[in-house]
Short mmCIF file of C-alpha atoms in Angstrom, two decimals:
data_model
loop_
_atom_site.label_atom_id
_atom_site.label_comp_id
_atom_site.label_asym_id
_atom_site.label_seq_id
_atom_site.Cartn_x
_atom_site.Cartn_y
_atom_site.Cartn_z
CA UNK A 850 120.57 -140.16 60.91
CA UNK A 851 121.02 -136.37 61.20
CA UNK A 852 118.33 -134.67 63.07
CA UNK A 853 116.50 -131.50 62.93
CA UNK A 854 117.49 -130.92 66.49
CA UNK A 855 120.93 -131.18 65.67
CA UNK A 856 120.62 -128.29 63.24
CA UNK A 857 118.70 -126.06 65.03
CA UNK A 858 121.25 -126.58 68.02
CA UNK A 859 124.66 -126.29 65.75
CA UNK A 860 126.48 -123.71 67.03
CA UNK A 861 127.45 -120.65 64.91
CA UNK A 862 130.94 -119.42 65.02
CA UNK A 863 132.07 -115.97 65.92
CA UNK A 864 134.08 -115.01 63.20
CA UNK A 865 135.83 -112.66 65.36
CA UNK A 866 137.74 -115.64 67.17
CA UNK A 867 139.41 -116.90 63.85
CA UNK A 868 141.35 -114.09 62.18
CA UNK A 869 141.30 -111.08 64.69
CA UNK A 870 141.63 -107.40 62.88
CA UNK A 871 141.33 -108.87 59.47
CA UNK A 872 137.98 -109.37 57.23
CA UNK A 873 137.08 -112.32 56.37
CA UNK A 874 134.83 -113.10 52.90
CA UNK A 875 131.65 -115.18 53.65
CA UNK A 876 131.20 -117.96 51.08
CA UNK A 877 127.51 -118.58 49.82
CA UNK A 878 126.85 -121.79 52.00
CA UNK A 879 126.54 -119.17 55.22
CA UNK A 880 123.26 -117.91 54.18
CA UNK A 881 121.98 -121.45 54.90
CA UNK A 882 121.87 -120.20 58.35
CA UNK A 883 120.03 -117.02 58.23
CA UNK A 884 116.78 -118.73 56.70
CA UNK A 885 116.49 -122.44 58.66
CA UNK A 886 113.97 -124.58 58.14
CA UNK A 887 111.58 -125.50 60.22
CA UNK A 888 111.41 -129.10 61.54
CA UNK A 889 108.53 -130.27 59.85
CA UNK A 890 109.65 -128.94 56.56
CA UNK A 891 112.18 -131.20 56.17
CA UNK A 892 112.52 -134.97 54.78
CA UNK A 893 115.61 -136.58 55.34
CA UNK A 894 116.34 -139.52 52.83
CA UNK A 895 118.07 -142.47 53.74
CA UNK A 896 120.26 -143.84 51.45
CA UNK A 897 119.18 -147.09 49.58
CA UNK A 898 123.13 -148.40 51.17
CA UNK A 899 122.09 -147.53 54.99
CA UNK A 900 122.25 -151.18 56.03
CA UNK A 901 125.37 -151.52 54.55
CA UNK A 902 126.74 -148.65 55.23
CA UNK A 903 126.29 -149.27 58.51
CA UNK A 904 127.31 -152.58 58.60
CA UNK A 905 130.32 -152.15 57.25
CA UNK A 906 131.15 -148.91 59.15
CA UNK A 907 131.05 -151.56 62.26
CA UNK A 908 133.20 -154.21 60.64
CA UNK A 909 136.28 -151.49 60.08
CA UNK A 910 135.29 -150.40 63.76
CA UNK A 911 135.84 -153.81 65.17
CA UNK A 912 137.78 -154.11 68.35
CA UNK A 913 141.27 -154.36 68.41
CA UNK A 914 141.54 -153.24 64.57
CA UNK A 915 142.26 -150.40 62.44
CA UNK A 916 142.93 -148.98 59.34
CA UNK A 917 146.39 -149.42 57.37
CA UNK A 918 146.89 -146.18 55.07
CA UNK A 919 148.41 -146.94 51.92
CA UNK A 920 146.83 -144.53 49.58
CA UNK A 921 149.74 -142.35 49.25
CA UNK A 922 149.26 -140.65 45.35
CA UNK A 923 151.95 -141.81 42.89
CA UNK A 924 154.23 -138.88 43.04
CA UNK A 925 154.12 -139.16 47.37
CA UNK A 926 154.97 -143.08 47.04
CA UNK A 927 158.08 -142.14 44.89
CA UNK A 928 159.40 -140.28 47.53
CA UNK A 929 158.96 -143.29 50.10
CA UNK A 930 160.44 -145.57 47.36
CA UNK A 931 163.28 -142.84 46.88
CA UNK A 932 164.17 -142.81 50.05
CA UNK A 933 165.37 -146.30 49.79
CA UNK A 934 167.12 -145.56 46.67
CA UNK A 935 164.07 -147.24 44.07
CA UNK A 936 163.12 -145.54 41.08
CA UNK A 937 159.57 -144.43 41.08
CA UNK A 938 158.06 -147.14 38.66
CA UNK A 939 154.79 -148.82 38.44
CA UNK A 940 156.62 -152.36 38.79
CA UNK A 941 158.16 -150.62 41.81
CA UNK A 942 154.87 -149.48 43.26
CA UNK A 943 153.32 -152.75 42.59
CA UNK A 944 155.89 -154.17 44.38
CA UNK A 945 155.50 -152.25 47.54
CA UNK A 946 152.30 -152.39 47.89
CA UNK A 947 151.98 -156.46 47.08
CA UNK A 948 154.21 -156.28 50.26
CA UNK A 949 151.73 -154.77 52.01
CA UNK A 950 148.80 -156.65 51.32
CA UNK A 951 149.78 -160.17 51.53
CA UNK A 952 151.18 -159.80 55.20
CA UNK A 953 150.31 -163.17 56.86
CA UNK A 954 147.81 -162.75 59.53
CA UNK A 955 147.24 -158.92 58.65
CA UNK A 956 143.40 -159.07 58.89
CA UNK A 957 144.03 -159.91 62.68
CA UNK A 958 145.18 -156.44 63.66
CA UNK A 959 144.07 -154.40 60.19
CA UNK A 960 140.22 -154.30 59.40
CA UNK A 961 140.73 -151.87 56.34
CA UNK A 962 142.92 -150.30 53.62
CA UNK A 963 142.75 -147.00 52.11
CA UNK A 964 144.06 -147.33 48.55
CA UNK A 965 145.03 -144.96 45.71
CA UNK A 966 142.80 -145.30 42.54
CA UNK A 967 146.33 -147.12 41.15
CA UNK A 968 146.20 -149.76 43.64
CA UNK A 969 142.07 -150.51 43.49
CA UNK A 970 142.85 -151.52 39.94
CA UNK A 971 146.20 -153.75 40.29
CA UNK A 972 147.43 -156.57 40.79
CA UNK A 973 149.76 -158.11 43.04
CA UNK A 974 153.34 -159.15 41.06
CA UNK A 975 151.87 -162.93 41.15
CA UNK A 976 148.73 -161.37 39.41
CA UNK A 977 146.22 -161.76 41.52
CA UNK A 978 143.76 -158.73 41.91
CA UNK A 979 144.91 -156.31 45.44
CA UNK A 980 141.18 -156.13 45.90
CA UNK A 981 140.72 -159.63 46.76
CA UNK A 982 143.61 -160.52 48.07
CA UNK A 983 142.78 -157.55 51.34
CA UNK A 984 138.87 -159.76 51.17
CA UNK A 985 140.69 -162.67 52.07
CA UNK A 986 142.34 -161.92 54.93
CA UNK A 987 139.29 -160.06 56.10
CA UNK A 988 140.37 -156.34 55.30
CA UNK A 989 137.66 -153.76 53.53
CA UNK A 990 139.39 -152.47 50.88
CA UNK A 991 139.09 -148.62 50.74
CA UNK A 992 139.86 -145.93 47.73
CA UNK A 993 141.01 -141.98 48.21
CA UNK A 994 138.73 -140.47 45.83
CA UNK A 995 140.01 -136.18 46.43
CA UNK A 996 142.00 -134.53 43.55
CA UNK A 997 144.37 -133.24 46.45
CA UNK A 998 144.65 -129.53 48.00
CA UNK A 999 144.96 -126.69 45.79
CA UNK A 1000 145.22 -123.07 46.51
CA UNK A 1001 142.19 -120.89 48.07
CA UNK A 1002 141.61 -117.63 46.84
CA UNK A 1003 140.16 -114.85 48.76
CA UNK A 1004 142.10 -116.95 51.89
CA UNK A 1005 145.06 -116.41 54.07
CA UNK A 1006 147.31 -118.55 51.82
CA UNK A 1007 145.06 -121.76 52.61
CA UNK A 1008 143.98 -124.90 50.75
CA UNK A 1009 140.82 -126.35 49.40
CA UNK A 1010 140.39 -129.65 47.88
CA UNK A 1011 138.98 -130.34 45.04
CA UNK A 1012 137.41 -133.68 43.73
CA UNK A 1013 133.83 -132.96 43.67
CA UNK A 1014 133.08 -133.07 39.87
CA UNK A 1015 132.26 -136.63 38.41
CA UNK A 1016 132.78 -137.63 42.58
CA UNK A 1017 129.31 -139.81 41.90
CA UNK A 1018 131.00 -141.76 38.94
CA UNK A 1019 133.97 -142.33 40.08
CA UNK A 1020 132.48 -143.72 43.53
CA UNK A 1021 130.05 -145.75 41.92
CA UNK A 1022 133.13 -147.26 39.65
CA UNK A 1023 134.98 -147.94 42.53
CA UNK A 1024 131.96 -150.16 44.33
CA UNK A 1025 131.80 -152.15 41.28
CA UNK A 1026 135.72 -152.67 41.57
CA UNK A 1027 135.11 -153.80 44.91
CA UNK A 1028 135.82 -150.38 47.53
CA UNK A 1029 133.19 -150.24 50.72
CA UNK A 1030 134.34 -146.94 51.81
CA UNK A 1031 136.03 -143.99 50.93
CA UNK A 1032 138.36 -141.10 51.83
CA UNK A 1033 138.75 -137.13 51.56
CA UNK A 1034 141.37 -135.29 53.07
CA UNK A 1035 141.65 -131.42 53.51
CA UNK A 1036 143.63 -129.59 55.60
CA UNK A 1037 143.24 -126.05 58.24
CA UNK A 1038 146.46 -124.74 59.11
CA UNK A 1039 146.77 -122.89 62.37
CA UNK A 1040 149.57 -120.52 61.80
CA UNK A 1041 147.63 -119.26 58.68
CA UNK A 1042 144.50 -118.41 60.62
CA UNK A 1043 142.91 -120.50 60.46
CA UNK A 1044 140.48 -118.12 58.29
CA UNK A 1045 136.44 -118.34 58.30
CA UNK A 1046 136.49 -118.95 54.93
CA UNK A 1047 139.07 -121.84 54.61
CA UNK A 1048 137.09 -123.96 57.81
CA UNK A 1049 133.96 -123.18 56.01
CA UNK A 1050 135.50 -124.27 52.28
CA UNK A 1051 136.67 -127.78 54.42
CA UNK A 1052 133.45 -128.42 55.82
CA UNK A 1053 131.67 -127.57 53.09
CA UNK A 1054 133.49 -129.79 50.70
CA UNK A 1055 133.96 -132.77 53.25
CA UNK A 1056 129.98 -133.12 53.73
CA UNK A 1057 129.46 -133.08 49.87
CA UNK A 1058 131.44 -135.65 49.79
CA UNK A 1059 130.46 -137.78 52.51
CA UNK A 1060 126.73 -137.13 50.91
CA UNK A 1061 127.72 -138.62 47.48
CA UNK A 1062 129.85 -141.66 49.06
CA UNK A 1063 127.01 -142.44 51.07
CA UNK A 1064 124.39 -142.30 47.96
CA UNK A 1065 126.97 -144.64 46.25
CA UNK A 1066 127.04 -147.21 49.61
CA UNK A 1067 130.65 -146.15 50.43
CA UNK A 1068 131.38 -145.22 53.92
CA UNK A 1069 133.06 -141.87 54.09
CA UNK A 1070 135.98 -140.91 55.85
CA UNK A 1071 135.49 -137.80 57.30
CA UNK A 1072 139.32 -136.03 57.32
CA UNK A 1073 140.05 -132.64 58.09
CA UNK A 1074 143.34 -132.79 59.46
CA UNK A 1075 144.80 -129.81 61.38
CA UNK A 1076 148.33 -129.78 60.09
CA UNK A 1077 151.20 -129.50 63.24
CA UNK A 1078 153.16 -126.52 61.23
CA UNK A 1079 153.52 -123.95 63.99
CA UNK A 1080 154.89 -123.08 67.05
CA UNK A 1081 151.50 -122.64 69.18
CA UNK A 1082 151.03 -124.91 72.28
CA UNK A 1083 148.50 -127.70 73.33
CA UNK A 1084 145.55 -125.26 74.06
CA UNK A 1085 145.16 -123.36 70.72
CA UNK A 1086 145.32 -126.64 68.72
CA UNK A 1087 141.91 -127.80 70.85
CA UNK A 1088 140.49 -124.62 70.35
CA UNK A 1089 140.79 -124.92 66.32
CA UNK A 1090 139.99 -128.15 66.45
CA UNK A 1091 136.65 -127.25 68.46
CA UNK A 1092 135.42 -124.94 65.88
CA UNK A 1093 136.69 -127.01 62.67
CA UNK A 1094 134.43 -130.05 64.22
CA UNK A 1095 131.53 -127.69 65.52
CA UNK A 1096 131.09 -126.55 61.48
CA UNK A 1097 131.89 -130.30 60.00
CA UNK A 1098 129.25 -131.59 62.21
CA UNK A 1099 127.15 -129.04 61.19
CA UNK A 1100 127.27 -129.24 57.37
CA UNK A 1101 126.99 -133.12 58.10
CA UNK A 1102 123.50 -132.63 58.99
CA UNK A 1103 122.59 -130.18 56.68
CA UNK A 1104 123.67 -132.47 53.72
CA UNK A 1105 121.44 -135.31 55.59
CA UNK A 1106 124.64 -137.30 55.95
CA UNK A 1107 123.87 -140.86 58.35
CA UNK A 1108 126.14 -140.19 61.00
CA UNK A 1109 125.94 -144.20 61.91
CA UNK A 1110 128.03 -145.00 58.18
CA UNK A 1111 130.51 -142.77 58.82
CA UNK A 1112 133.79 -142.93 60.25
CA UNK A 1113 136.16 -139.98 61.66
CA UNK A 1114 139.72 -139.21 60.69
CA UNK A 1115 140.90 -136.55 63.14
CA UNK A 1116 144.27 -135.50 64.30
CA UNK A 1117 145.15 -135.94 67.50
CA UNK A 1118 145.02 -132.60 70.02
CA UNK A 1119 148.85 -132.09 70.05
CA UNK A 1120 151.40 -129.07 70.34
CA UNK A 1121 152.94 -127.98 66.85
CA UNK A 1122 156.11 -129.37 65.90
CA UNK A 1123 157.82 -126.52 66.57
CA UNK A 1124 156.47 -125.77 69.58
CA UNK A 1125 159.22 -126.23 72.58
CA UNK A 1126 156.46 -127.83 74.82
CA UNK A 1127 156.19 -131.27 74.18
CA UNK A 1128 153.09 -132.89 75.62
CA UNK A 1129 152.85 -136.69 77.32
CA UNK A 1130 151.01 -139.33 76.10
CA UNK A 1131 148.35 -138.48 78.75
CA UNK A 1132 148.00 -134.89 78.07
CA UNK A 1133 147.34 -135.49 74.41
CA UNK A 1134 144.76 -138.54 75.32
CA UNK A 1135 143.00 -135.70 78.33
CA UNK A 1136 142.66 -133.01 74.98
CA UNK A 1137 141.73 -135.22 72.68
CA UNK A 1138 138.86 -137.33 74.21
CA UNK A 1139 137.80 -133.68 75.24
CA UNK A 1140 137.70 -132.25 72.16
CA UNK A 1141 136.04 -135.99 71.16
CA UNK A 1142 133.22 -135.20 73.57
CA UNK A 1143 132.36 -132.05 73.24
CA UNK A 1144 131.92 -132.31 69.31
CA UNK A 1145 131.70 -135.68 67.96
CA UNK A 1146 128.05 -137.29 68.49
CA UNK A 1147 127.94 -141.14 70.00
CA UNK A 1148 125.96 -142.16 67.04
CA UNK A 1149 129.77 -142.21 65.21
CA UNK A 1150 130.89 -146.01 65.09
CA UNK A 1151 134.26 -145.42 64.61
CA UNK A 1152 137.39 -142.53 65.37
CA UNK A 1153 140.11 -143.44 63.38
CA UNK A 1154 143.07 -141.13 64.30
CA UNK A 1155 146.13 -140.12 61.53
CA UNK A 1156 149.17 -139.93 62.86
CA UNK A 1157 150.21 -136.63 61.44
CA UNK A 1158 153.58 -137.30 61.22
CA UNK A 1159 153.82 -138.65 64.92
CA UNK A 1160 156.89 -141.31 65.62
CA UNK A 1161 155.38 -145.18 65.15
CA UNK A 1162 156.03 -145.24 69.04
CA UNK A 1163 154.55 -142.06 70.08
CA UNK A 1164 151.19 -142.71 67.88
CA UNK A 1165 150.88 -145.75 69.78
CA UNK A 1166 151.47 -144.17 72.88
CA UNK A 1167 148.97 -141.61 72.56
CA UNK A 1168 146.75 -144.46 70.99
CA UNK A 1169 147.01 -146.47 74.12
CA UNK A 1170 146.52 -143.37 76.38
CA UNK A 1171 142.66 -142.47 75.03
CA UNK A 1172 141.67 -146.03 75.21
CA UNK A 1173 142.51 -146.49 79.34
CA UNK A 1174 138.89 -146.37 79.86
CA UNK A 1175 135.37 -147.19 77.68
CA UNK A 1176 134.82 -144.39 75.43
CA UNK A 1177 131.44 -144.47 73.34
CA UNK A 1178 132.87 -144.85 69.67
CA UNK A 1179 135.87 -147.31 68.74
CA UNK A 1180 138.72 -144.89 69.22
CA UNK A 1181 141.29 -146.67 66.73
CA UNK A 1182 144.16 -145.69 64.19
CA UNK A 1183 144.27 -145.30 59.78
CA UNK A 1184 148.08 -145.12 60.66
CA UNK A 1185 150.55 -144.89 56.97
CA UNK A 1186 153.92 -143.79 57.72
CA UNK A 1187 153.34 -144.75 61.47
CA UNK A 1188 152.79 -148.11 60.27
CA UNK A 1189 154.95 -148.44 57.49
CA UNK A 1190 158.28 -146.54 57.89
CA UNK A 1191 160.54 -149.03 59.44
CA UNK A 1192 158.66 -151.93 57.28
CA UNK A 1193 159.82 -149.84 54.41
CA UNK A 1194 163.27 -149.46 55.18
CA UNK A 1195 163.90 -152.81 56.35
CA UNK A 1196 162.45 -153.39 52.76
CA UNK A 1197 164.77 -151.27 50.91
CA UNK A 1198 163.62 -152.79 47.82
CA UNK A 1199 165.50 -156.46 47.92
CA UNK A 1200 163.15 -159.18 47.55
CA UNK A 1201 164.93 -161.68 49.89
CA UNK A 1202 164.33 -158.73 52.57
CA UNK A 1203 160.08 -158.48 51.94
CA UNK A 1204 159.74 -161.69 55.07
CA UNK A 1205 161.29 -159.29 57.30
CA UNK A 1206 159.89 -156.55 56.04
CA UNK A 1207 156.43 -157.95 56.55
CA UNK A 1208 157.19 -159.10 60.04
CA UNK A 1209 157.68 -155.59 60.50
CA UNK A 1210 154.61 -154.37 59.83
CA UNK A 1211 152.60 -157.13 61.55
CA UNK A 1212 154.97 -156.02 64.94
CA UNK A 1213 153.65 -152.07 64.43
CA UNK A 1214 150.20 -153.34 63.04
CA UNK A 1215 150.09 -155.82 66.40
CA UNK A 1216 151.50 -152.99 68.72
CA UNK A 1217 148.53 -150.44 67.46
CA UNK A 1218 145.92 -153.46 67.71
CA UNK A 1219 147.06 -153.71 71.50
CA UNK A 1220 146.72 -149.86 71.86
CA UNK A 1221 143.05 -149.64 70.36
CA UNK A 1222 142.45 -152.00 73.53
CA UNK A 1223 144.88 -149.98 75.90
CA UNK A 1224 147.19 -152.77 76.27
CA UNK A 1225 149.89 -151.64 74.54
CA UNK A 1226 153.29 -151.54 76.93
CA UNK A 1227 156.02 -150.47 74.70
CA UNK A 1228 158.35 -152.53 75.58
CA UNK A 1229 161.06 -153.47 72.87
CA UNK A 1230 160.26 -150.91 70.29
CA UNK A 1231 163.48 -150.60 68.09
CA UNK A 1232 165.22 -147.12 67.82
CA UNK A 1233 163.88 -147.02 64.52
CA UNK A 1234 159.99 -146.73 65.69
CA UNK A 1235 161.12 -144.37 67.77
CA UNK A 1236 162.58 -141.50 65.56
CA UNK A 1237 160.23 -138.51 64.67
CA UNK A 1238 158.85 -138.09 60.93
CA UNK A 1239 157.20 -134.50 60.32
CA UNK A 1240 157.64 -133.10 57.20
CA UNK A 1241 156.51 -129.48 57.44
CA UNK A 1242 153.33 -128.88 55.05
CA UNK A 1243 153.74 -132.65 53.76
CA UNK A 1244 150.56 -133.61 51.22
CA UNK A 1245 149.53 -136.62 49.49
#
């Protein structure tokens, strides 16, 4: 549970260090920092979930298990399906994603699924419900529950995202339907700033969020993702990332968030893409589980890293690099196109091709599994694992 320690001791960013010669605007939630509280003012309420939440945070951070991503919105998943020449249909989505789900022996290597609000409510082509289909092969089904990233005034051409109004509603909706956790993802981009008032606005909006999933027993997925647009090295990624997870952590607690039912969606500490030094698998592990221990508190049961338009081989690389020795949370993946981009294209949409296309998956889903318990060798990955996807400024 947050603490009053833990707010008293939050540190307070120098605004100076995030846009230098330029003023920044202050958005309201700062003055929560001029007036605190004093410890035994305040009364933290638990929600009436905490035993699930918990419990179920646990079960997606199981060993050797992660998180398959396949909540792309419907206008994203038309571009996957395009790129294998398929029309962007419902039956076509439907298709795709009954692929997905009834992989034989999934659950083994895949403890949850982040869905779009299409998928919670489908069916698979043979009609039965996606929902329990992922229940039977031991998978917590999962729902994205943002509106996406829209434009932030006042900011250094930045994003907010907005999903906050009817959030409680819709979350309660999706329990009933069968969802045990949830997901939000905003975004800080480094060569825009990254401005005080756009890591403020993502913070902000992330611990609402996880406040009102909680209250409605799903476990939120914490997910501010620092895109890899830029040319900057290795070092100034960590140092964003440091401050980004210094004020999440901090609005957390304020919103009395359980840090024990939550789980963690960061990007890994990497050069941007167009940066001409390329870091190993090591260097990225030595950043990352830095950055993980300076900022993220033990109490967390589970890291579950995007791969942010890594390679599937180079996610599992770095995957397999940060889990070489114990770390205190279950360092694992919520992997989509590093998990699904060769099963797609195998698929390309021919049903006599979905066998193969599911072995597929199960070999990247296996391979990750593996790297969560820093097994993972690498030995005969196809070429097609190993080819780069970044998309510049690519949203969902």
């Amino acid at each position: 549970m947050a603490s009053a320690s833990l707010l008293k001791t939050s540190p307070v960013l120098d605004k100076s260090e995030w846009v230098k010669g330029k003023a920044v605007r202050e958005p309201f939630a700062s003055t929560v920092r001029i007036h605190p509280v004093a410890p035994s003012g305040l009364a933290v309420r638990a929600s009436s979930y905490a035993d699930e939440l918990v419990k179920t945070a646990k079960t997606i951070a199981s060993p050797g298990r992660g998180i398959l991503a396949m909540d792309e919105s419907n206008a994203t998943c038309g571009k996957r399906l395009a790129s294998i020449g398929l029309e962007n249909t419902e039956a076509n989505r439907q298709a795709y994603r009954t692929l997905l789900v009834t992989v034989p022996g999934l659950g083994q290597y895949v403890s949850g699924a982040i869905l779009f609000e299409e998928t919670l409510y489908q069916s698979t082509v043979d009609g039965k419900k996606m929902v329990d289909v992922l229940v039977e092969q031991n998978i917590v089904p999962g729902i994205k529950v943002d509106k996406g990233l829209v434009p932030l005034a006042g900011s250094n051409d930045e994003s907010w995202c907005q999903g906050l109004d009817g959030l409680a509603s819709r979350s309660a909706a999706y329990y009933q339907q069968g969802a045990r956790f949830a997901k939000w993802r905003t975004v800080v981009s480094i060569p825009n700033g990254p401005s005080a008032l756009a890591v403020k606005e993502a913070a902000w909006g992330l611990a609402r969020y996880a406040a009102i999933s909680q209250d409605n027993g799903l476990v939120p997925i914490v997910e501010p993702e620092i895109l890899l647009d830029g040319e900057h090295g290795i070092d100034r990624t960590f140092e964003v990332a440091q401050k980004v997870w210094a004020e999440v952590f901090y609005y957390l607690a304020v919103n009395n968030v359980m840090f024990e039912g939550i789980l963690l969606k960061p990007s890994m500490v990497t050069p941007g893409a167009e940066c001409k030094d390329r870091a190993t698998p090591q260097q990225v592990a030595d950043y990352t589980l830095k950055l993980l221990h300076r900022r993220i508190p033990p109490s967390v049961p589970g890291i579950m890293f995007l791969s942010g338009g890594q390679s599937e081989v180079e996610a599992t690389l770095n995957l397999n690099a940060m889990n070489q020795a114990p770390n205190p949370w279950h360092v694992s993946f919520s992997y989509a196109r590093a998990l699904q981009n060769t099963c797609l294209k195998t698929w390309g949409g021919t049903p006599e091709n979905v066998k193969a296309a599911q072995e597929a998956l199960l070999i990247r889903a296996k391979a990750n599994s593996l790297a969560q318990l820093g097994k993972y060798t690498g030995e005969g990955e196809s070429e097609e694992a190993k080819k780069g996807m970044f998309v510049k400024g690519y949203v969902y």
